[in-house]
Tab-separated table of N, CA, C and O and ligand atoms in Angstrom:
chain	number	residue	atom	x	y	z
A	1	MET	N	19.123	-37.457	10.154
A	1	MET	CA	19.707	-38.096	11.042
A	1	MET	C	20.246	-38.186	11.049
A	1	MET	O	21.516	-37.449	10.486
A	2	ALA	N	21.793	-37.658	12.607
A	2	ALA	CA	22.641	-37.583	12.270
A	2	ALA	C	23.652	-38.212	11.725
A	2	ALA	O	23.400	-39.403	11.493
A	3	SER	N	24.941	-37.565	11.084
A	3	SER	CA	25.450	-38.066	9.438
A	3	SER	C	26.751	-39.214	10.618
A	3	SER	O	27.103	-40.098	9.841
A	4	SER	N	27.131	-39.285	12.079
A	4	SER	CA	27.382	-39.356	12.852
A	4	SER	C	27.081	-41.290	12.143
A	4	SER	O	28.023	-42.110	13.765
A	5	GLN	N	26.908	-41.482	11.921
A	5	GLN	CA	25.709	-42.925	12.747
A	5	GLN	C	26.681	-43.600	11.927
A	5	GLN	O	27.365	-43.904	11.464
A	6	THR	N	26.694	-45.000	12.789
A	6	THR	CA	27.601	-46.539	13.133
A	6	THR	C	27.287	-46.980	11.886
A	6	THR	O	26.190	-46.225	11.522
A	7	GLU	N	27.992	-47.834	11.458
A	7	GLU	CA	27.588	-48.571	9.523
A	7	GLU	C	26.313	-49.583	9.982
A	7	GLU	O	24.996	-49.471	9.539
A	8	VAL	N	26.267	-49.680	11.456
A	8	VAL	CA	24.811	-51.106	12.322
A	8	VAL	C	23.818	-49.865	12.533
A	8	VAL	O	22.930	-49.963	12.633
A	9	GLU	N	23.736	-48.142	12.853
A	9	GLU	CA	23.170	-47.939	12.809
A	9	GLU	C	21.973	-47.442	11.544
A	9	GLU	O	20.928	-47.231	12.099
A	10	ARG	N	23.052	-47.189	10.533
A	10	ARG	CA	22.632	-47.049	9.482
A	10	ARG	C	21.741	-48.326	8.952
A	10	ARG	O	20.985	-48.196	7.687
A	11	ALA	N	22.083	-49.131	9.244
A	11	ALA	CA	22.113	-50.254	8.292
A	11	ALA	C	20.420	-51.292	9.051
A	11	ALA	O	19.430	-50.564	8.509
A	12	ILE	N	20.631	-50.431	10.535
A	12	ILE	CA	18.844	-49.966	11.241
A	12	ILE	C	18.144	-49.502	10.185
A	12	ILE	O	16.596	-49.584	10.176
A	13	VAL	N	17.844	-48.047	10.245
A	13	VAL	CA	17.916	-46.963	9.538
A	13	VAL	C	17.092	-47.333	7.945
A	13	VAL	O	16.068	-46.951	7.484
A	14	THR	N	18.112	-48.471	7.346
A	14	THR	CA	18.230	-48.321	6.147
A	14	THR	C	16.791	-49.744	6.053
A	14	THR	O	16.094	-49.786	5.310
A	15	ILE	N	16.699	-51.202	7.056
A	15	ILE	CA	16.042	-51.471	7.735
A	15	ILE	C	14.671	-50.777	7.548
A	15	ILE	O	13.400	-51.195	7.073
A	16	VAL	N	14.186	-50.112	7.967
A	16	VAL	CA	13.490	-49.911	8.592
A	16	VAL	C	12.392	-48.820	7.024
A	16	VAL	O	11.729	-48.550	7.035
A	17	GLN	N	13.713	-47.994	6.766
A	17	GLN	CA	12.821	-47.088	5.496
A	17	GLN	C	13.081	-48.156	4.520
A	17	GLN	O	12.300	-47.976	3.391
A	18	CYS	N	13.365	-49.753	4.023
A	18	CYS	CA	12.779	-50.072	3.780
A	18	CYS	C	11.396	-50.529	3.109
A	18	CYS	O	10.824	-50.473	2.345
A	19	PHE	N	10.569	-50.978	4.840
A	19	PHE	CA	9.557	-50.959	5.091
A	19	PHE	C	8.972	-50.017	4.392
A	19	PHE	O	8.117	-50.002	3.360
A	20	PHE	N	9.067	-48.654	4.426
A	20	PHE	CA	7.988	-47.928	4.693
A	20	PHE	C	8.664	-46.998	2.990
A	20	PHE	O	6.907	-46.640	2.438
A	21	ASP	N	9.430	-47.446	2.398
A	21	ASP	CA	9.548	-46.807	1.312
A	21	ASP	C	8.899	-47.551	0.078
A	21	ASP	O	7.696	-47.500	-0.958
A	22	HIS	N	8.410	-49.241	0.376
A	22	HIS	CA	7.521	-50.026	-0.199
A	22	HIS	C	5.650	-49.662	-0.193
A	22	HIS	O	4.935	-50.309	-0.316
A	23	ALA	N	5.314	-49.988	1.186
A	23	ALA	CA	4.309	-49.413	2.040
A	23	ALA	C	4.233	-48.692	1.459
A	23	ALA	O	2.414	-48.680	1.335
A	24	GLY	N	4.580	-47.583	1.504
A	24	GLY	CA	3.810	-45.453	0.891
A	24	GLY	C	3.296	-46.439	-0.570
A	24	GLY	O	2.722	-45.454	-0.836
A	25	ASP	N	3.212	-47.632	-1.710
A	25	ASP	CA	3.217	-48.017	-2.965
A	25	ASP	C	2.020	-48.037	-3.510
A	25	ASP	O	1.435	-47.061	-4.544
A	26	GLU	N	0.749	-48.904	-2.330
A	26	GLU	CA	-0.360	-48.855	-3.366
A	26	GLU	C	-1.353	-49.025	-1.567
A	26	GLU	O	-0.620	-49.947	-0.648
A	27	GLY	N	-2.458	-49.118	-2.177
A	27	GLY	CA	-3.437	-48.996	-0.610
A	27	GLY	C	-2.746	-48.213	0.687
A	27	GLY	O	-1.641	-47.018	1.077
A	28	LYS	N	-3.083	-49.232	1.736
A	28	LYS	CA	-2.313	-48.760	3.072
A	28	LYS	C	-0.864	-48.780	2.871
A	28	LYS	O	-0.355	-49.003	2.606
A	29	LYS	N	-0.838	-46.925	3.756
A	29	LYS	CA	0.662	-46.654	3.551
A	29	LYS	C	1.344	-46.549	4.438
A	29	LYS	O	3.297	-46.877	4.445
A	30	GLU	N	1.047	-47.558	5.246
A	30	GLU	CA	1.604	-47.857	6.599
A	30	GLU	C	1.531	-49.386	7.532
A	30	GLU	O	2.349	-50.307	7.690
A	31	THR	N	1.264	-50.370	5.141
A	31	THR	CA	1.179	-51.786	5.728
A	31	THR	C	1.987	-52.688	4.466
A	31	THR	O	1.498	-51.562	3.511
A	32	LEU	N	2.163	-53.096	4.159
A	32	LEU	CA	2.906	-54.209	2.896
A	32	LEU	C	1.417	-54.696	2.620
A	32	LEU	O	0.889	-55.734	3.391
A	33	SER	N	1.127	-54.191	1.137
A	33	SER	CA	-0.161	-55.436	0.399
A	33	SER	C	0.931	-56.806	-0.149
A	33	SER	O	1.983	-56.294	0.367
A	34	VAL	N	-0.311	-57.968	-0.865
A	34	VAL	CA	0.918	-59.165	-1.183
A	34	VAL	C	2.265	-58.428	-2.960
A	34	VAL	O	3.441	-59.351	-2.000
A	35	ASN	N	1.000	-57.815	-2.833
A	35	ASN	CA	2.351	-56.906	-3.916
A	35	ASN	C	3.011	-56.050	-3.589
A	35	ASN	O	4.330	-56.214	-3.890
A	36	GLU	N	3.344	-55.277	-2.597
A	36	GLU	CA	4.436	-54.274	-1.786
A	36	GLU	C	5.503	-55.447	-1.318
A	36	GLU	O	6.545	-55.867	-1.744
A	37	PHE	N	4.919	-56.382	-1.186
A	37	PHE	CA	5.765	-57.415	-0.108
A	37	PHE	C	6.654	-58.089	-1.548
A	37	PHE	O	7.724	-58.231	-1.244
A	38	ILE	N	6.208	-58.909	-2.610
A	38	ILE	CA	6.259	-58.681	-3.231
A	38	ILE	C	7.434	-58.467	-3.679
A	38	ILE	O	9.243	-58.920	-4.216
A	39	LYS	N	7.868	-57.548	-3.843
A	39	LYS	CA	8.027	-56.418	-5.221
A	39	LYS	C	9.289	-56.371	-4.791
A	39	LYS	O	10.199	-55.686	-4.745
A	40	LEU	N	9.118	-55.380	-2.811
A	40	LEU	CA	10.462	-55.618	-1.873
A	40	LEU	C	10.818	-56.707	-1.247
A	40	LEU	O	12.256	-56.694	-2.329
A	41	SER	N	10.445	-58.318	-1.598
A	41	SER	CA	12.015	-59.151	-1.314
A	41	SER	C	12.272	-59.053	-2.410
A	41	SER	O	13.452	-60.182	-2.769
A	42	SER	N	11.932	-59.414	-4.246
A	42	SER	CA	12.814	-59.215	-5.428
A	42	SER	C	13.605	-57.854	-5.394
A	42	SER	O	14.680	-58.543	-6.010
A	43	LYS	N	13.212	-57.351	-4.927
A	43	LYS	CA	14.348	-56.530	-4.970
A	43	LYS	C	15.016	-56.081	-4.635
A	43	LYS	O	16.286	-55.735	-4.764
A	44	GLU	N	14.461	-55.302	-2.974
A	44	GLU	CA	15.995	-55.467	-2.368
A	44	GLU	C	15.965	-57.071	-1.408
A	44	GLU	O	17.400	-56.580	-0.896
A	45	LEU	N	15.683	-58.100	-1.712
A	45	LEU	CA	16.755	-59.422	-0.744
A	45	LEU	C	16.536	-60.818	-1.690
A	45	LEU	O	15.917	-61.411	-1.405
A	46	PRO	N	17.052	-59.894	-2.974
A	46	PRO	CA	16.472	-60.638	-3.538
A	46	PRO	C	17.507	-62.545	-3.416
A	46	PRO	O	17.703	-63.538	-4.490
A	47	HIS	N	18.867	-62.556	-2.626
A	47	HIS	CA	19.461	-63.253	-2.822
A	47	HIS	C	19.311	-64.390	-1.239
A	47	HIS	O	19.191	-65.403	-1.321
A	48	LEU	N	18.719	-63.442	-0.323
A	48	LEU	CA	18.000	-63.968	0.451
A	48	LEU	C	16.862	-65.121	0.247
A	48	LEU	O	16.665	-65.753	1.672
A	49	MET	N	16.137	-64.206	0.055
A	49	MET	CA	14.492	-64.658	-0.229
A	49	MET	C	14.396	-65.745	-2.115
A	49	MET	O	13.919	-65.961	-2.445
A	50	LYS	N	15.764	-65.729	-2.444
A	50	LYS	CA	16.094	-66.751	-3.745
A	50	LYS	C	15.269	-68.217	-4.180
A	50	LYS	O	14.560	-68.607	-3.947
A	51	ASP	N	15.348	-69.021	-2.960
A	51	ASP	CA	14.692	-70.520	-2.393
A	51	ASP	C	13.345	-70.110	-2.000
A	51	ASP	O	12.345	-71.459	-1.889
A	52	VAL	N	12.951	-69.138	-1.142
A	52	VAL	CA	11.369	-69.368	-0.671
A	52	VAL	C	9.933	-68.809	-1.567
A	52	VAL	O	10.250	-68.147	-2.752
A	53	SER	N	8.890	-69.488	-1.576
A	53	SER	CA	7.857	-68.621	-2.131
A	53	SER	C	7.668	-67.430	-1.511
A	53	SER	O	6.753	-67.924	-0.395
A	54	LEU	N	6.726	-66.881	-2.562
A	54	LEU	CA	6.675	-65.624	-1.743
A	54	LEU	C	5.191	-65.347	-1.479
A	54	LEU	O	4.937	-64.726	-0.396
A	55	GLU	N	4.842	-66.564	-1.778
A	55	GLU	CA	2.985	-65.816	-1.838
A	55	GLU	C	2.808	-66.604	-0.056
A	55	GLU	O	2.426	-67.173	0.737
A	56	GLU	N	3.381	-67.947	-0.014
A	56	GLU	CA	4.434	-69.425	1.227
A	56	GLU	C	4.597	-67.919	2.606
A	56	GLU	O	3.507	-68.013	3.353
A	57	LYS	N	4.931	-67.532	1.787
A	57	LYS	CA	6.404	-66.719	3.629
A	57	LYS	C	5.123	-65.322	3.370
A	57	LYS	O	5.068	-65.529	4.609
A	58	MET	N	4.765	-64.578	3.021
A	58	MET	CA	3.914	-63.879	3.010
A	58	MET	C	2.647	-63.989	4.443
A	58	MET	O	1.872	-63.870	5.225
A	59	LYS	N	1.802	-66.014	4.028
A	59	LYS	CA	1.043	-65.931	5.407
A	59	LYS	C	1.347	-65.626	6.261
A	59	LYS	O	0.893	-66.229	7.310
A	60	ASP	N	2.439	-66.900	6.192
A	60	ASP	CA	3.505	-67.485	7.810
A	60	ASP	C	3.821	-66.203	8.174
A	60	ASP	O	3.117	-66.277	9.229
A	61	LEU	N	3.827	-64.779	6.937
A	61	LEU	CA	4.352	-63.705	9.012
A	61	LEU	C	3.070	-62.654	9.307
A	61	LEU	O	3.209	-62.327	9.737
A	62	ASP	N	2.226	-63.190	7.627
A	62	ASP	CA	0.433	-62.959	8.673
A	62	ASP	C	-0.279	-62.847	9.263
A	62	ASP	O	-0.758	-63.208	8.659
A	63	ILE	N	0.454	-62.322	10.231
A	63	ILE	CA	-0.711	-63.353	12.281
A	63	ILE	C	-1.474	-62.764	11.994
A	63	ILE	O	-2.017	-64.260	12.298
A	64	ASN	N	-2.148	-61.676	11.251
A	64	ASN	CA	-4.301	-61.402	12.243
A	64	ASN	C	-3.998	-62.200	10.384
A	64	ASN	O	-6.042	-62.140	11.124
A	65	ARG	N	-3.708	-62.307	9.780
A	65	ARG	CA	-4.444	-63.065	8.926
A	65	ARG	C	-5.373	-61.701	7.925
A	65	ARG	O	-6.439	-61.751	7.358
A	66	ASP	N	-4.751	-60.327	8.135
A	66	ASP	CA	-5.468	-59.649	7.062
A	66	ASP	C	-4.711	-59.025	5.769
A	66	ASP	O	-5.201	-57.989	4.975
A	67	ASN	N	-4.095	-60.427	5.216
A	67	ASN	CA	-3.232	-60.368	4.035
A	67	ASN	C	-2.918	-58.782	3.192
A	67	ASN	O	-2.317	-58.405	1.992
A	68	GLU	N	-2.033	-58.384	5.019
A	68	GLU	CA	-1.371	-56.810	4.824
A	68	GLU	C	-0.163	-57.499	5.708
A	68	GLU	O	-0.335	-58.183	6.914
A	69	LEU	N	1.345	-56.997	5.375
A	69	LEU	CA	1.736	-56.959	6.439
A	69	LEU	C	2.049	-55.932	7.419
A	69	LEU	O	2.863	-54.675	6.852
A	70	LYS	N	2.047	-55.598	8.844
A	70	LYS	CA	2.549	-55.006	10.026
A	70	LYS	C	3.412	-54.261	9.696
A	70	LYS	O	4.008	-55.584	9.793
A	71	PHE	N	4.173	-53.640	10.275
A	71	PHE	CA	5.766	-53.319	10.943
A	71	PHE	C	6.223	-55.118	11.581
A	71	PHE	O	7.260	-54.603	11.101
A	72	ASN	N	5.634	-54.838	12.315
A	72	ASN	CA	5.782	-55.892	13.522
A	72	ASN	C	5.872	-56.995	12.475
A	72	ASN	O	6.832	-58.560	13.176
A	73	GLU	N	5.179	-57.393	11.449
A	73	GLU	CA	5.085	-59.222	11.065
A	73	GLU	C	5.869	-58.674	10.604
A	73	GLU	O	6.969	-59.486	9.858
A	74	TYR	N	6.947	-57.399	9.625
A	74	TYR	CA	7.857	-57.352	9.489
A	74	TYR	C	8.765	-58.216	9.590
A	74	TYR	O	10.236	-58.313	8.978
A	75	TRP	N	9.269	-57.566	10.870
A	75	TRP	CA	10.133	-56.989	12.013
A	75	TRP	C	10.442	-59.002	11.830
A	75	TRP	O	11.569	-59.252	11.642
A	76	ARG	N	9.445	-59.081	11.596
A	76	ARG	CA	9.506	-61.602	11.829
A	76	ARG	C	10.133	-60.882	11.071
A	76	ARG	O	11.375	-62.754	10.651
A	77	LEU	N	10.209	-60.928	9.764
A	77	LEU	CA	10.730	-61.256	8.400
A	77	LEU	C	12.688	-61.025	8.737
A	77	LEU	O	14.108	-62.091	7.835
A	78	ILE	N	12.961	-59.809	8.855
A	78	ILE	CA	14.041	-59.452	9.233
A	78	ILE	C	14.714	-60.764	9.925
A	78	ILE	O	15.745	-60.980	10.279
A	79	GLY	N	14.312	-60.966	11.362
A	79	GLY	CA	14.177	-62.134	12.371
A	79	GLY	C	15.270	-63.164	12.198
A	79	GLY	O	15.807	-64.024	12.571
A	80	GLU	N	13.818	-64.048	11.120
A	80	GLU	CA	14.669	-65.342	10.280
A	80	GLU	C	15.513	-64.862	8.957
A	80	GLU	O	16.561	-66.009	9.894
A	81	LEU	N	15.937	-64.008	7.904
A	81	LEU	CA	16.676	-63.960	8.179
A	81	LEU	C	17.715	-63.757	8.546
A	81	LEU	O	19.358	-64.155	8.102
A	82	GLY	N	18.372	-63.074	9.730
A	82	GLY	CA	19.310	-62.875	11.326
A	82	GLY	C	19.105	-63.736	11.142
A	82	GLY	O	21.165	-64.897	11.198
A	83	LYS	N	18.622	-65.324	11.744
A	83	LYS	CA	19.095	-66.612	11.954
A	83	LYS	C	19.687	-66.164	11.189
A	83	LYS	O	20.559	-67.821	10.709
A	84	GLN	N	19.276	-66.836	9.039
A	84	GLN	CA	19.660	-67.696	8.121
A	84	GLN	C	21.342	-67.151	8.431
A	84	GLN	O	21.461	-67.839	7.988
A	85	ILE	N	21.347	-65.698	8.124
A	85	ILE	CA	22.563	-65.526	8.256
A	85	ILE	C	23.343	-66.143	9.209
A	85	ILE	O	24.666	-65.534	8.999
A	86	LYS	N	23.250	-65.480	10.242
A	86	LYS	CA	24.141	-65.934	11.363
A	86	LYS	C	24.764	-67.377	11.085
A	86	LYS	O	25.556	-67.363	11.495
A	87	LYS	N	23.700	-68.950	10.646
A	87	LYS	CA	23.918	-69.795	10.412
A	87	LYS	C	25.636	-69.627	9.763
A	87	LYS	O	26.434	-71.032	9.301
A	88	GLU	N	25.849	-68.174	8.269
A	88	GLU	CA	26.236	-68.004	8.140
A	88	GLU	C	28.317	-67.812	8.213
A	88	GLU	O	29.142	-67.827	7.612
A	89	ILE	N	27.503	-66.756	9.605
A	89	ILE	CA	28.492	-66.331	10.382
A	89	ILE	C	29.583	-66.974	11.480
A	89	ILE	O	28.907	-67.624	11.839
A	90	LYS	N	30.952	-67.166	10.698
A	90	LYS	CA	31.225	-68.000	12.000
A	90	LYS	C	31.792	-67.185	13.112
A	90	LYS	O	32.262	-65.931	12.975
A	91	PRO	N	31.436	-67.520	14.740
A	91	PRO	CA	31.941	-66.938	15.947
A	91	PRO	C	33.583	-66.664	15.752
A	91	PRO	O	34.396	-66.944	14.401
A	92	LYS	N	33.981	-65.508	17.040
A	92	LYS	CA	35.656	-65.465	16.851
A	92	LYS	C	35.982	-66.890	17.578
A	92	LYS	O	35.661	-66.298	18.325
A	93	LYS	N	37.872	-66.741	16.909
A	93	LYS	CA	38.048	-67.738	18.419
A	93	LYS	C	38.014	-67.270	19.231
A	93	LYS	O	38.448	-65.851	19.037
B	101	LIG	CA1	0.467	-50.632	1.075
B	102	LIG	CA1	-1.498	-58.786	9.278
């Protein structure tokens, strides 16, 4: 991708890349198993996920209950974390 990407564009690419980097570790290449989800969360999101039971969170996110997180299920987590971060960021006056 172009090197002139903005910080925000790079951030989105990083989030998407993070999913596929971990999804490819075992089993299905395009979904996260429980193990892959736990590894992703503890390695990439240690501060945001520190008070979270990862097994419970996996169940919350796994809408179709197949014990795998598809990209859209993972993206719900990103949405939740965004809302969490929003509470800590003050709007401009
Ligand atoms: Ca996988
Ligand atoms: Ca699923």
